[in-house]
Amino acid sequence: MWYQKEVRLKPRSRGYHLVTEELLSQIPELSGIRIGILNVFIKHTSASLTINENADPTVRQDFESYFNHAVPEDEPYYKHLDEGSDDLPAHLKASILGCSLNIPISNGRLNIGIWQGIYLCEHRNHGGSRTILLTINGDS
């Protein structure tokens, strides 16, 4: 069985945002899947997805601090400057973290660790709403 749905997430501030429950609320069909996979794909080049700690919000703050240090704004060698000083670093961060996740489904639930959650990684100061494509493949 295949199921696909496009979801529009509300605009968020720059940073790392836990969106697991928001995404799951959009795909009740997941509960009928005995074994399968969920692909989560973000249709943007300046935001990304990752899976990490879902309990302590300081982890998400540390992600923001780390990536801002690793990929700083206003480097003199950047050429892509038309959309602001945060744009090229946002593209680089999105490429480092990635645009998709593949998550196993077991008995109608995501088969992830108890402390794991899906992050929307917003790398722009004013990124706007983000479009996510959710694709389920599995057997009921």
Short mmCIF file of N, CA and C in Angstrom, two decimals:
data_model
loop_
_atom_site.label_atom_id
_atom_site.label_comp_id
_atom_site.label_asym_id
_atom_site.label_seq_id
_atom_site.Cartn_x
_atom_site.Cartn_y
_atom_site.Cartn_z
N MET A 1 0.83 -1.17 0.00
CA MET A 1 0.00 0.00 0.00
C MET A 1 0.88 1.25 0.00
N TRP A 2 0.45 2.22 -0.77
CA TRP A 2 1.12 3.51 -0.81
C TRP A 2 0.13 4.60 -0.42
N TYR A 3 0.62 5.58 0.31
CA TYR A 3 -0.19 6.74 0.66
C TYR A 3 0.75 7.95 0.67
N GLN A 4 0.25 9.07 0.13
CA GLN A 4 1.08 10.28 0.10
C GLN A 4 0.23 11.50 0.41
N LYS A 5 0.82 12.41 1.19
CA LYS A 5 0.12 13.64 1.54
C LYS A 5 1.13 14.78 1.67
N GLU A 6 0.76 15.93 1.11
CA GLU A 6 1.57 17.12 1.25
C GLU A 6 1.02 17.96 2.40
N VAL A 7 1.89 18.40 3.29
CA VAL A 7 1.52 19.12 4.50
C VAL A 7 2.23 20.46 4.50
N ARG A 8 1.52 21.50 4.87
CA ARG A 8 2.12 22.83 4.97
C ARG A 8 2.27 23.18 6.45
N LEU A 9 3.49 23.37 6.90
CA LEU A 9 3.76 23.74 8.29
C LEU A 9 3.75 25.26 8.43
N LYS A 10 3.25 25.73 9.55
CA LYS A 10 3.20 27.17 9.80
C LYS A 10 4.62 27.74 9.85
N PRO A 11 4.77 29.03 9.56
CA PRO A 11 6.09 29.65 9.67
C PRO A 11 6.63 29.55 11.10
N ARG A 12 7.91 29.31 11.19
CA ARG A 12 8.58 29.23 12.49
C ARG A 12 9.81 30.12 12.48
N SER A 13 10.23 30.50 13.66
CA SER A 13 11.45 31.28 13.79
C SER A 13 12.66 30.42 13.45
N ARG A 14 13.76 31.07 13.21
CA ARG A 14 14.99 30.35 12.94
C ARG A 14 15.30 29.46 14.14
N GLY A 15 15.68 28.22 13.86
CA GLY A 15 16.01 27.28 14.92
C GLY A 15 15.55 25.88 14.58
N TYR A 16 15.55 25.03 15.58
CA TYR A 16 15.27 23.61 15.43
C TYR A 16 13.99 23.31 16.20
N HIS A 17 12.98 22.83 15.48
CA HIS A 17 11.63 22.70 16.03
C HIS A 17 11.16 21.25 15.96
N LEU A 18 10.65 20.76 17.06
CA LEU A 18 10.10 19.42 17.13
C LEU A 18 8.74 19.39 16.44
N VAL A 19 8.59 18.59 15.39
CA VAL A 19 7.34 18.57 14.62
C VAL A 19 6.74 17.16 14.50
N THR A 20 7.22 16.23 15.28
CA THR A 20 6.76 14.84 15.18
C THR A 20 5.24 14.74 15.27
N GLU A 21 4.66 15.24 16.32
CA GLU A 21 3.22 15.10 16.53
C GLU A 21 2.41 15.86 15.48
N GLU A 22 2.91 17.02 15.09
CA GLU A 22 2.22 17.80 14.05
C GLU A 22 2.15 17.02 12.74
N LEU A 23 3.23 16.36 12.39
CA LEU A 23 3.24 15.56 11.16
C LEU A 23 2.36 14.32 11.30
N LEU A 24 2.48 13.62 12.42
CA LEU A 24 1.70 12.41 12.62
C LEU A 24 0.20 12.69 12.62
N SER A 25 -0.21 13.84 13.09
CA SER A 25 -1.64 14.19 13.11
C SER A 25 -2.20 14.31 11.69
N GLN A 26 -1.34 14.48 10.71
CA GLN A 26 -1.76 14.63 9.32
C GLN A 26 -1.90 13.31 8.58
N ILE A 27 -1.42 12.21 9.20
CA ILE A 27 -1.45 10.91 8.51
C ILE A 27 -2.03 9.82 9.41
N PRO A 28 -3.35 9.89 9.69
CA PRO A 28 -3.97 8.85 10.51
C PRO A 28 -3.88 7.47 9.86
N GLU A 29 -3.63 7.42 8.55
CA GLU A 29 -3.49 6.15 7.83
C GLU A 29 -2.34 5.31 8.38
N LEU A 30 -1.38 5.96 9.03
CA LEU A 30 -0.23 5.25 9.59
C LEU A 30 -0.67 4.18 10.57
N SER A 31 -1.75 4.43 11.31
CA SER A 31 -2.19 3.48 12.34
C SER A 31 -2.59 2.12 11.76
N GLY A 32 -2.90 2.07 10.47
CA GLY A 32 -3.28 0.80 9.84
C GLY A 32 -2.13 0.04 9.21
N ILE A 33 -0.91 0.54 9.36
CA ILE A 33 0.25 -0.10 8.73
C ILE A 33 0.93 -1.03 9.74
N ARG A 34 1.02 -2.31 9.39
CA ARG A 34 1.68 -3.30 10.25
C ARG A 34 3.19 -3.19 10.14
N ILE A 35 3.69 -3.08 8.91
CA ILE A 35 5.12 -2.95 8.67
C ILE A 35 5.32 -2.07 7.44
N GLY A 36 6.23 -1.12 7.55
CA GLY A 36 6.44 -0.22 6.42
C GLY A 36 7.48 0.84 6.70
N ILE A 37 7.42 1.87 5.88
CA ILE A 37 8.38 2.97 5.99
C ILE A 37 7.66 4.28 5.71
N LEU A 38 8.03 5.30 6.45
CA LEU A 38 7.55 6.66 6.21
C LEU A 38 8.71 7.48 5.69
N ASN A 39 8.54 8.06 4.52
CA ASN A 39 9.51 9.02 4.01
C ASN A 39 8.97 10.41 4.27
N VAL A 40 9.80 11.25 4.87
CA VAL A 40 9.46 12.64 5.15
C VAL A 40 10.41 13.49 4.33
N PHE A 41 9.87 14.31 3.42
CA PHE A 41 10.69 15.08 2.48
C PHE A 41 10.30 16.55 2.56
N ILE A 42 11.28 17.43 2.75
CA ILE A 42 11.01 18.86 2.79
C ILE A 42 11.31 19.46 1.42
N LYS A 43 10.37 20.25 0.91
CA LYS A 43 10.47 20.79 -0.45
C LYS A 43 11.08 22.19 -0.45
N HIS A 44 12.22 22.33 0.23
CA HIS A 44 12.88 23.64 0.34
C HIS A 44 14.38 23.43 0.38
N THR A 45 15.12 24.49 0.02
CA THR A 45 16.58 24.42 0.01
C THR A 45 17.24 25.19 1.15
N SER A 46 16.44 25.80 2.00
CA SER A 46 17.01 26.57 3.12
C SER A 46 16.44 26.13 4.47
N ALA A 47 15.87 24.94 4.49
CA ALA A 47 15.42 24.31 5.72
C ALA A 47 15.70 22.81 5.55
N SER A 48 15.75 22.09 6.66
CA SER A 48 16.09 20.68 6.58
C SER A 48 15.35 19.89 7.64
N LEU A 49 15.63 18.59 7.66
CA LEU A 49 15.01 17.66 8.61
C LEU A 49 16.10 16.82 9.27
N THR A 50 15.87 16.47 10.51
CA THR A 50 16.73 15.50 11.18
C THR A 50 15.94 14.86 12.31
N ILE A 51 16.48 13.80 12.85
CA ILE A 51 15.90 13.13 14.02
C ILE A 51 16.90 13.26 15.16
N ASN A 52 16.40 13.70 16.33
CA ASN A 52 17.27 13.81 17.48
C ASN A 52 16.44 13.91 18.75
N GLU A 53 17.07 14.32 19.83
CA GLU A 53 16.50 14.42 21.18
C GLU A 53 15.15 15.13 21.19
N ASN A 54 14.15 14.49 21.79
CA ASN A 54 12.82 15.11 21.83
C ASN A 54 12.41 15.61 23.22
N ALA A 55 13.28 15.48 24.21
CA ALA A 55 12.87 15.83 25.57
C ALA A 55 13.47 17.16 26.05
N ASP A 56 14.76 17.32 25.91
CA ASP A 56 15.43 18.49 26.46
C ASP A 56 15.57 19.56 25.37
N PRO A 57 14.87 20.69 25.50
CA PRO A 57 14.92 21.74 24.48
C PRO A 57 16.30 22.39 24.33
N THR A 58 17.17 22.23 25.32
CA THR A 58 18.50 22.83 25.17
C THR A 58 19.30 22.14 24.06
N VAL A 59 18.96 20.91 23.73
CA VAL A 59 19.63 20.24 22.61
C VAL A 59 19.37 21.02 21.32
N ARG A 60 18.13 21.45 21.12
CA ARG A 60 17.79 22.21 19.91
C ARG A 60 18.49 23.57 19.92
N GLN A 61 18.62 24.18 21.08
CA GLN A 61 19.36 25.44 21.19
C GLN A 61 20.84 25.23 20.86
N ASP A 62 21.39 24.13 21.34
CA ASP A 62 22.79 23.82 21.05
C ASP A 62 23.01 23.52 19.57
N PHE A 63 22.04 22.88 18.92
CA PHE A 63 22.12 22.67 17.47
C PHE A 63 22.26 24.01 16.76
N GLU A 64 21.41 24.96 17.13
CA GLU A 64 21.45 26.28 16.50
C GLU A 64 22.81 26.94 16.73
N SER A 65 23.31 26.89 17.93
CA SER A 65 24.61 27.49 18.24
C SER A 65 25.73 26.82 17.45
N TYR A 66 25.71 25.49 17.43
CA TYR A 66 26.76 24.75 16.72
C TYR A 66 26.77 25.10 15.23
N PHE A 67 25.62 25.01 14.59
CA PHE A 67 25.58 25.24 13.14
C PHE A 67 25.86 26.70 12.78
N ASN A 68 25.49 27.63 13.65
CA ASN A 68 25.85 29.03 13.39
C ASN A 68 27.35 29.24 13.48
N HIS A 69 28.00 28.49 14.33
CA HIS A 69 29.46 28.57 14.43
C HIS A 69 30.13 27.85 13.26
N ALA A 70 29.61 26.67 12.92
CA ALA A 70 30.21 25.86 11.84
C ALA A 70 29.99 26.48 10.46
N VAL A 71 28.84 27.14 10.28
CA VAL A 71 28.49 27.75 8.99
C VAL A 71 28.08 29.20 9.25
N PRO A 72 29.04 30.08 9.41
CA PRO A 72 28.73 31.47 9.77
C PRO A 72 28.17 32.27 8.59
N GLU A 73 27.53 33.36 8.93
CA GLU A 73 27.05 34.32 7.92
C GLU A 73 28.19 35.29 7.56
N ASP A 74 27.98 35.99 6.45
CA ASP A 74 28.85 37.10 6.05
C ASP A 74 30.30 36.71 5.79
N GLU A 75 30.54 35.52 5.29
CA GLU A 75 31.90 35.15 4.92
C GLU A 75 32.27 35.89 3.64
N PRO A 76 33.47 36.43 3.54
CA PRO A 76 33.84 37.25 2.38
C PRO A 76 33.89 36.47 1.07
N TYR A 77 34.01 35.16 1.14
CA TYR A 77 34.10 34.35 -0.08
C TYR A 77 32.73 33.90 -0.61
N TYR A 78 31.63 34.17 0.11
CA TYR A 78 30.29 33.82 -0.38
C TYR A 78 29.94 34.68 -1.59
N LYS A 79 29.38 34.05 -2.61
CA LYS A 79 28.95 34.75 -3.82
C LYS A 79 27.42 34.94 -3.86
N HIS A 80 26.69 33.99 -3.32
CA HIS A 80 25.22 34.01 -3.35
C HIS A 80 24.72 34.92 -2.22
N LEU A 81 24.48 36.17 -2.54
CA LEU A 81 24.13 37.17 -1.53
C LEU A 81 22.79 37.85 -1.77
N ASP A 82 22.10 37.51 -2.86
CA ASP A 82 20.90 38.24 -3.28
C ASP A 82 19.75 38.19 -2.27
N GLU A 83 19.67 37.14 -1.47
CA GLU A 83 18.52 36.96 -0.59
C GLU A 83 18.84 37.21 0.88
N GLY A 84 19.97 37.83 1.17
CA GLY A 84 20.31 38.15 2.55
C GLY A 84 21.47 37.33 3.08
N SER A 85 22.04 37.79 4.16
CA SER A 85 23.24 37.16 4.71
C SER A 85 22.97 35.78 5.31
N ASP A 86 21.71 35.48 5.61
CA ASP A 86 21.39 34.16 6.17
C ASP A 86 21.08 33.11 5.10
N ASP A 87 20.98 33.53 3.82
CA ASP A 87 20.51 32.61 2.80
C ASP A 87 21.53 31.54 2.42
N LEU A 88 22.72 31.92 2.02
CA LEU A 88 23.70 30.89 1.64
C LEU A 88 24.03 29.97 2.82
N PRO A 89 24.27 30.48 4.02
CA PRO A 89 24.47 29.56 5.13
C PRO A 89 23.28 28.60 5.32
N ALA A 90 22.07 29.08 5.06
CA ALA A 90 20.88 28.21 5.16
C ALA A 90 20.96 27.08 4.15
N HIS A 91 21.38 27.37 2.93
CA HIS A 91 21.54 26.32 1.91
C HIS A 91 22.59 25.30 2.35
N LEU A 92 23.70 25.78 2.88
CA LEU A 92 24.76 24.87 3.31
C LEU A 92 24.30 23.98 4.47
N LYS A 93 23.64 24.57 5.45
CA LYS A 93 23.13 23.80 6.59
C LYS A 93 22.11 22.76 6.13
N ALA A 94 21.25 23.16 5.19
CA ALA A 94 20.24 22.22 4.67
C ALA A 94 20.91 21.05 3.96
N SER A 95 21.98 21.31 3.23
CA SER A 95 22.69 20.22 2.55
C SER A 95 23.41 19.31 3.55
N ILE A 96 23.94 19.88 4.61
CA ILE A 96 24.62 19.08 5.62
C ILE A 96 23.63 18.16 6.34
N LEU A 97 22.49 18.69 6.74
CA LEU A 97 21.51 17.91 7.49
C LEU A 97 20.61 17.05 6.61
N GLY A 98 20.25 17.54 5.44
CA GLY A 98 19.47 16.73 4.51
C GLY A 98 18.01 17.13 4.40
N CYS A 99 17.41 16.67 3.31
CA CYS A 99 16.03 17.04 2.98
C CYS A 99 15.03 15.92 3.20
N SER A 100 15.48 14.74 3.62
CA SER A 100 14.51 13.66 3.81
C SER A 100 14.93 12.71 4.92
N LEU A 101 13.92 12.03 5.45
CA LEU A 101 14.11 11.01 6.47
C LEU A 101 13.34 9.77 6.07
N ASN A 102 13.88 8.61 6.34
CA ASN A 102 13.16 7.35 6.19
C ASN A 102 13.03 6.73 7.57
N ILE A 103 11.78 6.53 7.99
CA ILE A 103 11.52 6.09 9.36
C ILE A 103 10.70 4.79 9.30
N PRO A 104 11.14 3.74 9.98
CA PRO A 104 10.38 2.49 9.96
C PRO A 104 9.04 2.63 10.69
N ILE A 105 8.07 1.90 10.19
CA ILE A 105 6.75 1.81 10.81
C ILE A 105 6.56 0.37 11.27
N SER A 106 6.14 0.19 12.52
CA SER A 106 5.84 -1.13 13.06
C SER A 106 4.53 -1.04 13.85
N ASN A 107 3.59 -1.88 13.49
CA ASN A 107 2.32 -1.97 14.21
C ASN A 107 1.64 -0.62 14.40
N GLY A 108 1.58 0.16 13.31
CA GLY A 108 0.84 1.41 13.30
C GLY A 108 1.52 2.59 13.95
N ARG A 109 2.80 2.45 14.27
CA ARG A 109 3.54 3.54 14.93
C ARG A 109 4.92 3.69 14.31
N LEU A 110 5.47 4.89 14.43
CA LEU A 110 6.86 5.06 14.02
C LEU A 110 7.73 4.26 14.98
N ASN A 111 8.67 3.53 14.43
CA ASN A 111 9.55 2.70 15.24
C ASN A 111 10.84 3.46 15.49
N ILE A 112 10.72 4.49 16.34
CA ILE A 112 11.87 5.30 16.71
C ILE A 112 12.09 5.18 18.21
N GLY A 113 13.25 5.63 18.66
CA GLY A 113 13.57 5.56 20.08
C GLY A 113 12.68 6.48 20.91
N ILE A 114 12.57 6.15 22.17
CA ILE A 114 11.70 6.91 23.07
C ILE A 114 12.11 8.38 23.16
N TRP A 115 13.39 8.68 22.99
CA TRP A 115 13.88 10.05 23.10
C TRP A 115 14.10 10.69 21.75
N GLN A 116 13.61 10.08 20.69
CA GLN A 116 13.80 10.63 19.35
C GLN A 116 12.56 11.34 18.85
N GLY A 117 12.79 12.43 18.12
CA GLY A 117 11.71 13.18 17.48
C GLY A 117 12.20 13.78 16.18
N ILE A 118 11.24 14.17 15.34
CA ILE A 118 11.54 14.78 14.04
C ILE A 118 11.68 16.28 14.24
N TYR A 119 12.80 16.82 13.78
CA TYR A 119 13.04 18.25 13.82
C TYR A 119 12.82 18.87 12.45
N LEU A 120 12.12 19.98 12.41
CA LEU A 120 12.19 20.91 11.29
C LEU A 120 13.32 21.87 11.64
N CYS A 121 14.31 21.94 10.78
CA CYS A 121 15.46 22.80 11.00
C CYS A 121 15.28 24.04 10.12
N GLU A 122 14.86 25.12 10.73
CA GLU A 122 14.62 26.37 10.00
C GLU A 122 15.89 27.20 10.05
N HIS A 123 16.52 27.36 8.89
CA HIS A 123 17.82 28.03 8.82
C HIS A 123 17.73 29.50 8.42
N ARG A 124 16.55 29.96 8.04
CA ARG A 124 16.38 31.37 7.65
C ARG A 124 15.81 32.17 8.81
N ASN A 125 16.13 33.47 8.82
CA ASN A 125 15.56 34.35 9.84
C ASN A 125 14.05 34.48 9.66
N HIS A 126 13.59 34.49 8.41
CA HIS A 126 12.16 34.60 8.10
C HIS A 126 11.85 33.63 6.97
N GLY A 127 11.85 32.34 7.30
CA GLY A 127 11.72 31.30 6.28
C GLY A 127 10.33 31.12 5.72
N GLY A 128 9.32 31.50 6.45
CA GLY A 128 7.96 31.30 5.99
C GLY A 128 7.46 29.89 6.24
N SER A 129 6.28 29.59 5.71
CA SER A 129 5.73 28.24 5.89
C SER A 129 6.57 27.25 5.09
N ARG A 130 6.56 26.02 5.51
CA ARG A 130 7.36 24.97 4.86
C ARG A 130 6.46 23.83 4.44
N THR A 131 6.75 23.29 3.26
CA THR A 131 5.96 22.19 2.70
C THR A 131 6.71 20.88 2.88
N ILE A 132 6.01 19.91 3.45
CA ILE A 132 6.56 18.58 3.72
C ILE A 132 5.73 17.56 2.96
N LEU A 133 6.39 16.65 2.27
CA LEU A 133 5.72 15.55 1.58
C LEU A 133 5.91 14.29 2.42
N LEU A 134 4.81 13.68 2.83
CA LEU A 134 4.83 12.46 3.63
C LEU A 134 4.41 11.30 2.74
N THR A 135 5.23 10.28 2.66
CA THR A 135 4.93 9.11 1.83
C THR A 135 5.05 7.85 2.69
N ILE A 136 3.97 7.09 2.74
CA ILE A 136 3.95 5.82 3.47
C ILE A 136 3.93 4.69 2.47
N ASN A 137 4.77 3.70 2.71
CA ASN A 137 4.74 2.45 1.96
C ASN A 137 4.75 1.33 2.97
N GLY A 138 3.75 0.45 2.89
CA GLY A 138 3.73 -0.63 3.88
C GLY A 138 2.57 -1.59 3.67
N ASP A 139 2.55 -2.59 4.51
CA ASP A 139 1.50 -3.61 4.49
C ASP A 139 0.64 -3.47 5.74
N SER A 140 -0.66 -3.71 5.55
CA SER A 140 -1.57 -3.63 6.71
C SER A 140 -1.81 -4.99 7.30
#
